[in-house]
PDB file of C-alpha atoms in Angstrom:
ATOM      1  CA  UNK A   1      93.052 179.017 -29.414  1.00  0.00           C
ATOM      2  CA  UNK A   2      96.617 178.239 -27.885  1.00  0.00           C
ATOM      3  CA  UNK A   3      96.037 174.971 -27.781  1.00  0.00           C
ATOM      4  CA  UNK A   4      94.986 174.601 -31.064  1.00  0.00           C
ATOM      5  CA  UNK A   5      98.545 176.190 -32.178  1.00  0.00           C
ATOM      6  CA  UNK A   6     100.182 173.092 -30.980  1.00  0.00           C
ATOM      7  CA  UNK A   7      97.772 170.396 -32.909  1.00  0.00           C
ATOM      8  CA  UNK A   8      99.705 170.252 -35.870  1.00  0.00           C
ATOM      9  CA  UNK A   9     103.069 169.208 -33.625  1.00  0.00           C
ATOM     10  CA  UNK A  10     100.981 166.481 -31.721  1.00  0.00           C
ATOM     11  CA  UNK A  11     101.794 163.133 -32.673  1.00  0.00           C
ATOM     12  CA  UNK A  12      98.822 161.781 -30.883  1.00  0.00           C
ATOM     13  CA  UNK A  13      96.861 163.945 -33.309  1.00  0.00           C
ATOM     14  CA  UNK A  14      97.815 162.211 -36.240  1.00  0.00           C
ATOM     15  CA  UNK A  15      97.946 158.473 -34.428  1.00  0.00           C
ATOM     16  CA  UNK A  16      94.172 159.331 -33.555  1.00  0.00           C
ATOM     17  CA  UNK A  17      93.032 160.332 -37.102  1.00  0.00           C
ATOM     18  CA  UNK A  18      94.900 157.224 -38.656  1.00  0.00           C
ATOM     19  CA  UNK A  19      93.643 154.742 -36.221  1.00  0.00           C
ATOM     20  CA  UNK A  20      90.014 156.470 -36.918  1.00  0.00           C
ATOM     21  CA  UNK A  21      90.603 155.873 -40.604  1.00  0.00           C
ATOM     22  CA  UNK A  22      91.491 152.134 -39.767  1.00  0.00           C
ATOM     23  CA  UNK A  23      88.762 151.267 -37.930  1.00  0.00           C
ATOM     24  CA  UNK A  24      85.521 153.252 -40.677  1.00  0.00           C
ATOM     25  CA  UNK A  25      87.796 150.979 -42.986  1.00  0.00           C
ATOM     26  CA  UNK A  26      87.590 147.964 -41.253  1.00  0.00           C
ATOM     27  CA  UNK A  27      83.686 148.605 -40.155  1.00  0.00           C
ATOM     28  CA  UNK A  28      83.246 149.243 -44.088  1.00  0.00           C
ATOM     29  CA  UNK A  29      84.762 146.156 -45.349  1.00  0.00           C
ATOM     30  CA  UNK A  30      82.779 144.059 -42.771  1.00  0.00           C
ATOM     31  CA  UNK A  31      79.647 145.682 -43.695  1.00  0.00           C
ATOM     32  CA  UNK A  32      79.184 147.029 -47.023  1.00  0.00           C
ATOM     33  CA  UNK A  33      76.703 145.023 -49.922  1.00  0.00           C
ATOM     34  CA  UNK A  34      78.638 145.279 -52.927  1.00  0.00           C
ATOM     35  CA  UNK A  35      82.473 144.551 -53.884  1.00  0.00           C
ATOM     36  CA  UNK A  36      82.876 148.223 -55.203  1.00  0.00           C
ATOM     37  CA  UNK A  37      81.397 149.316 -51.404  1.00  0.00           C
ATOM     38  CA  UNK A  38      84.282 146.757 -50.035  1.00  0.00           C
ATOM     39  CA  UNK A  39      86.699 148.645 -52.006  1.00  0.00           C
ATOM     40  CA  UNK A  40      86.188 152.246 -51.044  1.00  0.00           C
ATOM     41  CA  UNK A  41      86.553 150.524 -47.154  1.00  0.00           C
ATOM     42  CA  UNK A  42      90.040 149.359 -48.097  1.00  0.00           C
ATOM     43  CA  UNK A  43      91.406 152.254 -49.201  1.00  0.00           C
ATOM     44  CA  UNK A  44      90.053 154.373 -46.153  1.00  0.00           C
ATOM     45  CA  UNK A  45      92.117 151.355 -44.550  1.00  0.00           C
ATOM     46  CA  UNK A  46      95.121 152.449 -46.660  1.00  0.00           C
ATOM     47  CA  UNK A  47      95.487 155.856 -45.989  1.00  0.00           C
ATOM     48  CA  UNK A  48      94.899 155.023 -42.622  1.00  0.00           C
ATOM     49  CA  UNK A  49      98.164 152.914 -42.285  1.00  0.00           C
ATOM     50  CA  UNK A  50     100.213 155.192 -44.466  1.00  0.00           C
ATOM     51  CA  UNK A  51      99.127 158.358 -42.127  1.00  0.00           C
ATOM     52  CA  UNK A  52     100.496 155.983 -39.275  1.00  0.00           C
ATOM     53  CA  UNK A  53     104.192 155.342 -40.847  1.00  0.00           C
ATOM     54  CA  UNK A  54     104.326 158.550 -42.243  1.00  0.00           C
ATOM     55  CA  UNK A  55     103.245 160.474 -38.788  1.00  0.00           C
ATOM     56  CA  UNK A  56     105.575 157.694 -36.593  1.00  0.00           C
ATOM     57  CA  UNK A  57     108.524 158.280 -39.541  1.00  0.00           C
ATOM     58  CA  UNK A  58     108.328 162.056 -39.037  1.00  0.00           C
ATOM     59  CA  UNK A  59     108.676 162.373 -34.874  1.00  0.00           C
ATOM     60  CA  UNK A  60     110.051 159.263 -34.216  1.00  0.00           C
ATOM     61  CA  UNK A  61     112.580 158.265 -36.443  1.00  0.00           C
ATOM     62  CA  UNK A  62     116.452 159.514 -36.978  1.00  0.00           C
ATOM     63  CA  UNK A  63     115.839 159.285 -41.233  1.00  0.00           C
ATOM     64  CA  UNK A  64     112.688 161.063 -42.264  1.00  0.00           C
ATOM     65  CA  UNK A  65     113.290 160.188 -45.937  1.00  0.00           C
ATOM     66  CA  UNK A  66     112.962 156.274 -45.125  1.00  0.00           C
ATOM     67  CA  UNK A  67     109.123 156.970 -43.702  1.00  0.00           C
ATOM     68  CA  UNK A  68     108.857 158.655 -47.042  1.00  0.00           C
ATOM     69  CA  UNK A  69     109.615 155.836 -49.314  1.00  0.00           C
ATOM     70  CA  UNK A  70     107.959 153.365 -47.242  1.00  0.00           C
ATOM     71  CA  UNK A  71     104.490 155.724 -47.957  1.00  0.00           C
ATOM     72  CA  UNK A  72     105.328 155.738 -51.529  1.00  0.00           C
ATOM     73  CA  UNK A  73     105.338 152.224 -51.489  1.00  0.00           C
ATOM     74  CA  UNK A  74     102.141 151.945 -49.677  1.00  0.00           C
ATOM     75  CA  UNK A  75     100.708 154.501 -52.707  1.00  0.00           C
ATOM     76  CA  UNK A  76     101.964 152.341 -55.170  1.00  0.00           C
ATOM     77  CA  UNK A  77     100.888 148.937 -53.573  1.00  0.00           C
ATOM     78  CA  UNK A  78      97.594 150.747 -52.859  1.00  0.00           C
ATOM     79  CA  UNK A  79      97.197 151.973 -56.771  1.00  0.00           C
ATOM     80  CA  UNK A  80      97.892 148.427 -57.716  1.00  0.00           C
ATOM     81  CA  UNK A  81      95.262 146.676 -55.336  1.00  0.00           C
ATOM     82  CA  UNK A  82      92.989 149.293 -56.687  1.00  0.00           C
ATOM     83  CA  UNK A  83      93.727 148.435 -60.304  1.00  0.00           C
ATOM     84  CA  UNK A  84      93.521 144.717 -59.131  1.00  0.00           C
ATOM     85  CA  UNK A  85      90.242 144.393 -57.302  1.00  0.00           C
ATOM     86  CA  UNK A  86      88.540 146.316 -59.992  1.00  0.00           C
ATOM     87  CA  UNK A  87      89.402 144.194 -62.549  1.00  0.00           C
ATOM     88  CA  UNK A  88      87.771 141.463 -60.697  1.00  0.00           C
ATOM     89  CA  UNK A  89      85.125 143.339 -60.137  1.00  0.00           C
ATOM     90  CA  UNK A  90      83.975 143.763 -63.518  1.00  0.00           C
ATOM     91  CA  UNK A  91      85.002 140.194 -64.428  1.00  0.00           C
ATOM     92  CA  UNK A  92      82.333 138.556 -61.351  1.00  0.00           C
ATOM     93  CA  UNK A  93      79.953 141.225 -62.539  1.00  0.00           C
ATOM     94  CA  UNK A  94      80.265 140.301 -66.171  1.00  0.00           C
ATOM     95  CA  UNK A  95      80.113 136.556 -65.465  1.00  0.00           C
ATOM     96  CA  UNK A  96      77.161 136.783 -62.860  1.00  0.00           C
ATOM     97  CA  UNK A  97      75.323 139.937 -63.549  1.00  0.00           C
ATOM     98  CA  UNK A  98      75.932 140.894 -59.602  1.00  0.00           C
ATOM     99  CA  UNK A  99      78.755 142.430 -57.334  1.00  0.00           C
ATOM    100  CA  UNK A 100      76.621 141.734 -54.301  1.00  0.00           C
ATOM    101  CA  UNK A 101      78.369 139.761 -51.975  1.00  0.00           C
ATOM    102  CA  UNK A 102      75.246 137.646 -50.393  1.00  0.00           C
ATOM    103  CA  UNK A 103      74.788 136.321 -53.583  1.00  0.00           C
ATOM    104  CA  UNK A 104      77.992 135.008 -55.142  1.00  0.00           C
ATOM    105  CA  UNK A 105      77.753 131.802 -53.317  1.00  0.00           C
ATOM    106  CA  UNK A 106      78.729 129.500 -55.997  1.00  0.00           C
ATOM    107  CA  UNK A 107      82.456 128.224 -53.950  1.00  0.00           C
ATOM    108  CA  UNK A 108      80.058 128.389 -50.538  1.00  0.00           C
ATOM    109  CA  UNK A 109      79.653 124.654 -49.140  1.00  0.00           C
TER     110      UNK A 109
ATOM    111  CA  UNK B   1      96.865 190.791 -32.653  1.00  0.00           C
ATOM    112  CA  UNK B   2     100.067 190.910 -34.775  1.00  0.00           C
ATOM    113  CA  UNK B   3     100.422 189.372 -37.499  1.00  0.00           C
ATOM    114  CA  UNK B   4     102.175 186.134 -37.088  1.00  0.00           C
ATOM    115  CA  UNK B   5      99.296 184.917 -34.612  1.00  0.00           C
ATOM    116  CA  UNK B   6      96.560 185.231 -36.906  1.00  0.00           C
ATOM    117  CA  UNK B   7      99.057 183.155 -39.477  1.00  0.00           C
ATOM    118  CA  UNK B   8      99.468 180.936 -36.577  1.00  0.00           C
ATOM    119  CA  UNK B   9      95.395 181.101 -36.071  1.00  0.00           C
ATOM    120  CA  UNK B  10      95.358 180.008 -39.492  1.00  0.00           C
ATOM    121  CA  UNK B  11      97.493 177.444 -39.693  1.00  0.00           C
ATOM    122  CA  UNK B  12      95.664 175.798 -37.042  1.00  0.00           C
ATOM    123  CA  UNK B  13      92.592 176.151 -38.635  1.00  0.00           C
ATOM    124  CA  UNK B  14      93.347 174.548 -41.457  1.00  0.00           C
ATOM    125  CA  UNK B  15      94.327 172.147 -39.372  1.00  0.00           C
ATOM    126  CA  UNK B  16      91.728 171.352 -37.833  1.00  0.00           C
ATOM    127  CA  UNK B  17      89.686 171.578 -41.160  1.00  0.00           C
ATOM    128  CA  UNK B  18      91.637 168.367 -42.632  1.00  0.00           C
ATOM    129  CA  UNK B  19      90.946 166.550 -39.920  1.00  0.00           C
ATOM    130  CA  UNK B  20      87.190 167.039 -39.603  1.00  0.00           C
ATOM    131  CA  UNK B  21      87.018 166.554 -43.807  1.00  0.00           C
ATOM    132  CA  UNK B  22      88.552 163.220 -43.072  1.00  0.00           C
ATOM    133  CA  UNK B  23      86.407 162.142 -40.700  1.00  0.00           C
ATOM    134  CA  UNK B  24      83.293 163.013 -42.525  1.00  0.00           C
ATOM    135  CA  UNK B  25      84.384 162.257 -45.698  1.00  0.00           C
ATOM    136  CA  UNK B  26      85.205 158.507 -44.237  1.00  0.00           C
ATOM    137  CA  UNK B  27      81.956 158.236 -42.262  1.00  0.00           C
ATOM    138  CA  UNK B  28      80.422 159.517 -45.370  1.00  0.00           C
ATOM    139  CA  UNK B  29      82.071 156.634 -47.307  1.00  0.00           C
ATOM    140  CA  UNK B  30      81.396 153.857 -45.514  1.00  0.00           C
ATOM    141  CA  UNK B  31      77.622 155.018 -44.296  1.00  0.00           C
ATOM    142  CA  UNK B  32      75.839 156.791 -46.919  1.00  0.00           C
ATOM    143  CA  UNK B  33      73.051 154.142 -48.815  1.00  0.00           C
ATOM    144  CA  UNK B  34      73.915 155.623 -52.561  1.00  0.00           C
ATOM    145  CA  UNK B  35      77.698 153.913 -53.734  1.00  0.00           C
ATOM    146  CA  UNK B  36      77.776 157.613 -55.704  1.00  0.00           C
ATOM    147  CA  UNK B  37      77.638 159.300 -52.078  1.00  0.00           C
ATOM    148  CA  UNK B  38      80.376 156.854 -50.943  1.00  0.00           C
ATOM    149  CA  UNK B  39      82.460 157.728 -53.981  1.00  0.00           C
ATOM    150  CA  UNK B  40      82.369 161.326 -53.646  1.00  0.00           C
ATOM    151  CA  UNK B  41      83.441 160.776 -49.409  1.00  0.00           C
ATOM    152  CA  UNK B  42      86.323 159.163 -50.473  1.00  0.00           C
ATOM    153  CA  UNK B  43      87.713 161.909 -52.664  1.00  0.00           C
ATOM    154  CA  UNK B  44      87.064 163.839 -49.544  1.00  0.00           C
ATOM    155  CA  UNK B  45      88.882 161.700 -47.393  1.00  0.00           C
ATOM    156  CA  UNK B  46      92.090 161.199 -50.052  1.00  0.00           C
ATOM    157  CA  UNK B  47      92.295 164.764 -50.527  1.00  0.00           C
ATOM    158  CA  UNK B  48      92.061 165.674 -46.697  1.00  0.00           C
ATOM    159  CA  UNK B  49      94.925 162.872 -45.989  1.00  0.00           C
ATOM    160  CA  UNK B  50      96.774 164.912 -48.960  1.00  0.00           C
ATOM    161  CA  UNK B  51      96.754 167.905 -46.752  1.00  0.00           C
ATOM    162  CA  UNK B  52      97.756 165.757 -43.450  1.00  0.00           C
ATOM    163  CA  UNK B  53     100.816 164.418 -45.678  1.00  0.00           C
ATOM    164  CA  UNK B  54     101.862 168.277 -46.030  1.00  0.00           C
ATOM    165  CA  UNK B  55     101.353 169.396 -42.546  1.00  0.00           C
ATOM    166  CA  UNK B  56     103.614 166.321 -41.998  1.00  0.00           C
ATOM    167  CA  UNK B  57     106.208 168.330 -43.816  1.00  0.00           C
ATOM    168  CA  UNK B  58     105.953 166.404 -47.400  1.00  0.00           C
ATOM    169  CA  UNK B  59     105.013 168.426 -50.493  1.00  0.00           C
ATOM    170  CA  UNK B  60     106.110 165.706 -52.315  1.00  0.00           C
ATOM    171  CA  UNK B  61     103.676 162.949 -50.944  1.00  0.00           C
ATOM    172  CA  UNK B  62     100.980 165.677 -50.561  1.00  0.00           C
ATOM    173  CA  UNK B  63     101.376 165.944 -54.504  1.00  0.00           C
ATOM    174  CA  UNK B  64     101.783 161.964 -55.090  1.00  0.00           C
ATOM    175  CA  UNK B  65      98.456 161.458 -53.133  1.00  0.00           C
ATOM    176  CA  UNK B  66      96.226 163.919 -55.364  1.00  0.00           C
ATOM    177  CA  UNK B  67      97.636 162.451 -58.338  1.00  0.00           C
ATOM    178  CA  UNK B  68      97.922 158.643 -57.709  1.00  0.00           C
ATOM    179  CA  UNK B  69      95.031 158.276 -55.813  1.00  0.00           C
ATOM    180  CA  UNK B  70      92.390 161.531 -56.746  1.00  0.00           C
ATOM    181  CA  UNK B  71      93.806 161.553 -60.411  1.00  0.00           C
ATOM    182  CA  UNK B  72      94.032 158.200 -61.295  1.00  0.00           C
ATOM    183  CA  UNK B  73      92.573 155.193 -58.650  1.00  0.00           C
ATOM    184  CA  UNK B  74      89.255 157.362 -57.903  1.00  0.00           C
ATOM    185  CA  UNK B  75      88.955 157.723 -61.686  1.00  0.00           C
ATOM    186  CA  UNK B  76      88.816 153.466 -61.936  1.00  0.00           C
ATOM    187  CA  UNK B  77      87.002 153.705 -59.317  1.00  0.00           C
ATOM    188  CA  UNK B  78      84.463 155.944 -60.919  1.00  0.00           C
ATOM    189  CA  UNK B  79      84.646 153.453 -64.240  1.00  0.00           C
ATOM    190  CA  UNK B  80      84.070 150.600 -62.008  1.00  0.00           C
ATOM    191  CA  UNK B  81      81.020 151.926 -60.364  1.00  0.00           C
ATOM    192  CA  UNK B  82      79.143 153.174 -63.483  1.00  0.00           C
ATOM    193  CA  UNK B  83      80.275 149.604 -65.313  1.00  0.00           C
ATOM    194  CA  UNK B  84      79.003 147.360 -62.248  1.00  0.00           C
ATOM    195  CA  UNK B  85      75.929 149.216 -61.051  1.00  0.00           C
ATOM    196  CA  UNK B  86      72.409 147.394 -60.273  1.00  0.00           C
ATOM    197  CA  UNK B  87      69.427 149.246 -58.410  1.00  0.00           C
ATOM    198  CA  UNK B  88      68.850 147.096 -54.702  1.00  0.00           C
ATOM    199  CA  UNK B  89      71.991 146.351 -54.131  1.00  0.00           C
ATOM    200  CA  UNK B  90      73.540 149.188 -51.855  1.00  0.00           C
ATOM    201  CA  UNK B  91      73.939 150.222 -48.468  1.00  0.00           C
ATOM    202  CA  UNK B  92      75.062 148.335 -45.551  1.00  0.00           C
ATOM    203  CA  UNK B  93      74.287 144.730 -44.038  1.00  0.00           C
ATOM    204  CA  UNK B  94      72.576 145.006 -40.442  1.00  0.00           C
ATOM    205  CA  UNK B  95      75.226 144.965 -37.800  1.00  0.00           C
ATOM    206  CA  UNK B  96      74.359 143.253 -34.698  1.00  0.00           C
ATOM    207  CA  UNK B  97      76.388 142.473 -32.062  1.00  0.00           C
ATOM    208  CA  UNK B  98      79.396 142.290 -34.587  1.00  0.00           C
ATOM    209  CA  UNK B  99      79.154 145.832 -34.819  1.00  0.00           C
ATOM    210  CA  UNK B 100      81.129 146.011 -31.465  1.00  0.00           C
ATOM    211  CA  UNK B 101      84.090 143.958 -33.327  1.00  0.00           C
ATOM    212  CA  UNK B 102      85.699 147.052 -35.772  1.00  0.00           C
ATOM    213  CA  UNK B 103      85.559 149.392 -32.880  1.00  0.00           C
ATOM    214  CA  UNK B 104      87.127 147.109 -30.662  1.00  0.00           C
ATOM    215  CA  UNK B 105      90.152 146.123 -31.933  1.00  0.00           C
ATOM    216  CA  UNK B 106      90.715 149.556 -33.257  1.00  0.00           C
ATOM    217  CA  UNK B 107      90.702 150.969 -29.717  1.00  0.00           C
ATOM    218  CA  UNK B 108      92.633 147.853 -28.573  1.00  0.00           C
ATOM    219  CA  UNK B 109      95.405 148.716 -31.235  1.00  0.00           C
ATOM    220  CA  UNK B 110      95.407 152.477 -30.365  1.00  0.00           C
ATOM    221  CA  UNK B 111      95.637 151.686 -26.543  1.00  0.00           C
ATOM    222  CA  UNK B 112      98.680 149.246 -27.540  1.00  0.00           C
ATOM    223  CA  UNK B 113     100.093 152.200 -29.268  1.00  0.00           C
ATOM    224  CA  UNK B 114      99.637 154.690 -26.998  1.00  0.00           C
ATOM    225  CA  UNK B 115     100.833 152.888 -23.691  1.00  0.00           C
ATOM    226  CA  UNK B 116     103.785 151.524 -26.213  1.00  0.00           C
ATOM    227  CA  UNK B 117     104.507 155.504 -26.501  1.00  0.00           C
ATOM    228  CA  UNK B 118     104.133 156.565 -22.894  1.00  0.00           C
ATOM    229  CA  UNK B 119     107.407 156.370 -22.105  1.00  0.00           C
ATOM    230  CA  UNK B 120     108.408 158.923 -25.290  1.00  0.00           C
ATOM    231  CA  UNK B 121     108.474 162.357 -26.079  1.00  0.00           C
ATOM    232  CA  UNK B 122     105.527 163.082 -28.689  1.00  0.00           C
ATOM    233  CA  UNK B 123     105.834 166.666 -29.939  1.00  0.00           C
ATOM    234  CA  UNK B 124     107.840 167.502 -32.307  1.00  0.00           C
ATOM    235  CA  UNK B 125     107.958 169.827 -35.465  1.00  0.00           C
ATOM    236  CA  UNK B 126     107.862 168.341 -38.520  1.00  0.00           C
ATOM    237  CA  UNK B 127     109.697 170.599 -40.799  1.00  0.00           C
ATOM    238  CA  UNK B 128     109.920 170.699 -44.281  1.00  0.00           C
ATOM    239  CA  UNK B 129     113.239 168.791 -45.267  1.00  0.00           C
ATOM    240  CA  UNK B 130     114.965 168.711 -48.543  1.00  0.00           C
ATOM    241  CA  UNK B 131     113.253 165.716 -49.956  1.00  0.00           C
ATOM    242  CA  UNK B 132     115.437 165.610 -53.319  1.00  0.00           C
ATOM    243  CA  UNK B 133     117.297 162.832 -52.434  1.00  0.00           C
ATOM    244  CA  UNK B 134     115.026 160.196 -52.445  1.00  0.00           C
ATOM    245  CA  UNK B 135     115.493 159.788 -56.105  1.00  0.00           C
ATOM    246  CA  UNK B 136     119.105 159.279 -55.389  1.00  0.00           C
ATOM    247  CA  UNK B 137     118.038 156.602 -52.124  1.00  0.00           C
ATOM    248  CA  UNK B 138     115.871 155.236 -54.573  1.00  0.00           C
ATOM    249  CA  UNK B 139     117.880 154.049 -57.374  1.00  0.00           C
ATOM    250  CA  UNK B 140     120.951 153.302 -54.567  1.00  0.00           C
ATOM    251  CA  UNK B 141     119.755 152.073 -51.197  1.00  0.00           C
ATOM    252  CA  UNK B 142     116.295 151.128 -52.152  1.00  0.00           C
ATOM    253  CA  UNK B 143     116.558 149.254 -55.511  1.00  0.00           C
ATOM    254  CA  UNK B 144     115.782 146.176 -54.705  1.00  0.00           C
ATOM    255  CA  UNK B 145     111.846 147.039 -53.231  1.00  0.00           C
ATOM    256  CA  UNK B 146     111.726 149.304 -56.177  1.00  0.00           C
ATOM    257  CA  UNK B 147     112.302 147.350 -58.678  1.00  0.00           C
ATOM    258  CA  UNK B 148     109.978 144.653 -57.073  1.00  0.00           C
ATOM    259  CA  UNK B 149     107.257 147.028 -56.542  1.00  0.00           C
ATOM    260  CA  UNK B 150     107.546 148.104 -60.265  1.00  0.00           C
ATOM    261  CA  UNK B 151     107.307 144.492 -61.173  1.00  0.00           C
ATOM    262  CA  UNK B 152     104.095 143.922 -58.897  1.00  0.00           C
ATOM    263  CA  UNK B 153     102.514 146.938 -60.783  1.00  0.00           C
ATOM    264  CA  UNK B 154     103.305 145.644 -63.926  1.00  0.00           C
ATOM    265  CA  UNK B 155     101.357 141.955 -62.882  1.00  0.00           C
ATOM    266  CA  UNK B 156      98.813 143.401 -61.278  1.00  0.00           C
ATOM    267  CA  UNK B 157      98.092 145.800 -64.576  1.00  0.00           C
ATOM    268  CA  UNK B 158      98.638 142.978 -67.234  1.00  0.00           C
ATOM    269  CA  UNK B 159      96.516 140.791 -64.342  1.00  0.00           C
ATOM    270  CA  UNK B 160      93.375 143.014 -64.081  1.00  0.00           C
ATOM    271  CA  UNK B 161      93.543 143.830 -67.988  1.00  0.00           C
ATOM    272  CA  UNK B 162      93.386 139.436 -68.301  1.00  0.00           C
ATOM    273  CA  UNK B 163      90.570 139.261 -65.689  1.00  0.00           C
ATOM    274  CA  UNK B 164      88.691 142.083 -66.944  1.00  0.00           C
ATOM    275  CA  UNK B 165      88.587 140.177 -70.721  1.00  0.00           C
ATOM    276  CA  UNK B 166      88.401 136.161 -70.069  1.00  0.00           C
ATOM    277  CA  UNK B 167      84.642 136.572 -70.853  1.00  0.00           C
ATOM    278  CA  UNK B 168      85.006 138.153 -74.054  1.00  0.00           C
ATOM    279  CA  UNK B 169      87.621 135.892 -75.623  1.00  0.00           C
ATOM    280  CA  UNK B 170      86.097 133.153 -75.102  1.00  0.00           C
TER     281      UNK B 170
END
């Protein structure tokens, strides 16, 4: 149980869990069927990167409140991808009655 | 026992409980066949990285997570699943050998990191600092990504809203 206590003060804990995050993300967006599925994968990608400048902000840096507004930049940026890509989504879907990705092949040469 | 260890205990424990609601949440995201399933992992997964934001000593980013991303993004996403869906169309494409390829370069960028921070110290205690004046650093110091990140929202809003409704003005 003592080691446990000192988890939360690990950076390598939270470099671990991020890079974790990055990599289901990346394995998603390489994988998945649909654009919606794609989606989902890029924000696990997202939160991965902001746990890494948050986590490297926090022990590393001399100004914690700079790795602060650099996350809440990545929220925003992340909330407006979001927005974005859903948008789109619903436009290919309405156009071509599919989101699947093997078959919107129209631009494919 | 006395008291402050079985705060301590607890403390850890929680913990420990974030990070193994992350992981399963994501592995639930990207794995399970039913997009619903997927959905419902990645409100797991935002809400656990909510909780790693305030063990990283930021209430404030802790709260900005639920609400940006649980409140409002999941809820699109939500909309955008029950406006899109068709039966046969979920799950996951069959890997092969280019499984091997998200693994690797996520252990190639972790061993870049990690031999990149061999050389410093790595525990620390992130502390709970007064976070008021980032409104202040905000509107001083950091105007000019502000404003520009306000101005990307703004696009990509009035963008998706123009995407969303070509179809139905012609």
């Amino acid at each position: 149980m003592d080691y446990l206590h000192t988890l939360p003060n690990n950076l390598i804990v939270y470099i671990i869990i991020a890079h974790l995050l990055f990599g289901i993300g990346l394995y998603g967006m390489m994988f998945r069927r649909t654009l919606i599925g794609i989606l989902i994968s890029l924000e696990l990608l997202i939160q991965g990167v902001g746990i890494n400048v948050m986590a490297f902000g926090t022990f590393l840096h001399v100004d914690p409140l700079a790795a602060r507004i650099m996350t809440l930049f990545l929220l925003g940026i992340g909330a407006a991808e979001a927005a974005l890509f859903l948008g789109i989504a619903v436009a290919v879907f309405r156009n071509y009655k599919t989101i699947s990705i093997n078959k919107l092949t129209r631009l494919k040469g | 026992m006395t008291f402050e260890r079985f705060a301590l205990d607890i403390y850890a424990l929680s913990f420990g409980t974030m990070l193994v609601q992350i992981t399963i949440g994501a592995i639930m995201a990207v794995r399970s066949r039913n997009l619903v399933h997927c959905f419902l992992g990645l409100v797991m997964t935002l809400v656990g990285v909510a909780g790693i934001y305030y063990f990283l000593g930021s209430p404030l980013l802790a709260v900005m997570q639920i609400m940006i991303y649980v409140g409002a993004v999941c809820v699109a996403i939500a909309f955008g699943l029950s406006l899109t869906r068709k039966a046969g169309e979920e799950g996951l494409q069959p890997a092969g050998l280019r499984g091997f390829v998200p693994p690797f370069i996520t252990l190639a960028m972790l061993g870049s990191v990690l031999l990149g921070l061999s050389e410093r110290e790595w525990v620390g205690y992130p502390k709970k600092i007064d976070e008021s004046p980032i409104g202040q650093m905000l509107l001083g110091e950091y105007l000019l990504p502000f404003e520009v990140i306000s101005i990307l929202l703004t696009v990509a809003v009035i963008g998706a809203i123009s995407v969303a409704l070509i179809r139905r003005r012609n």
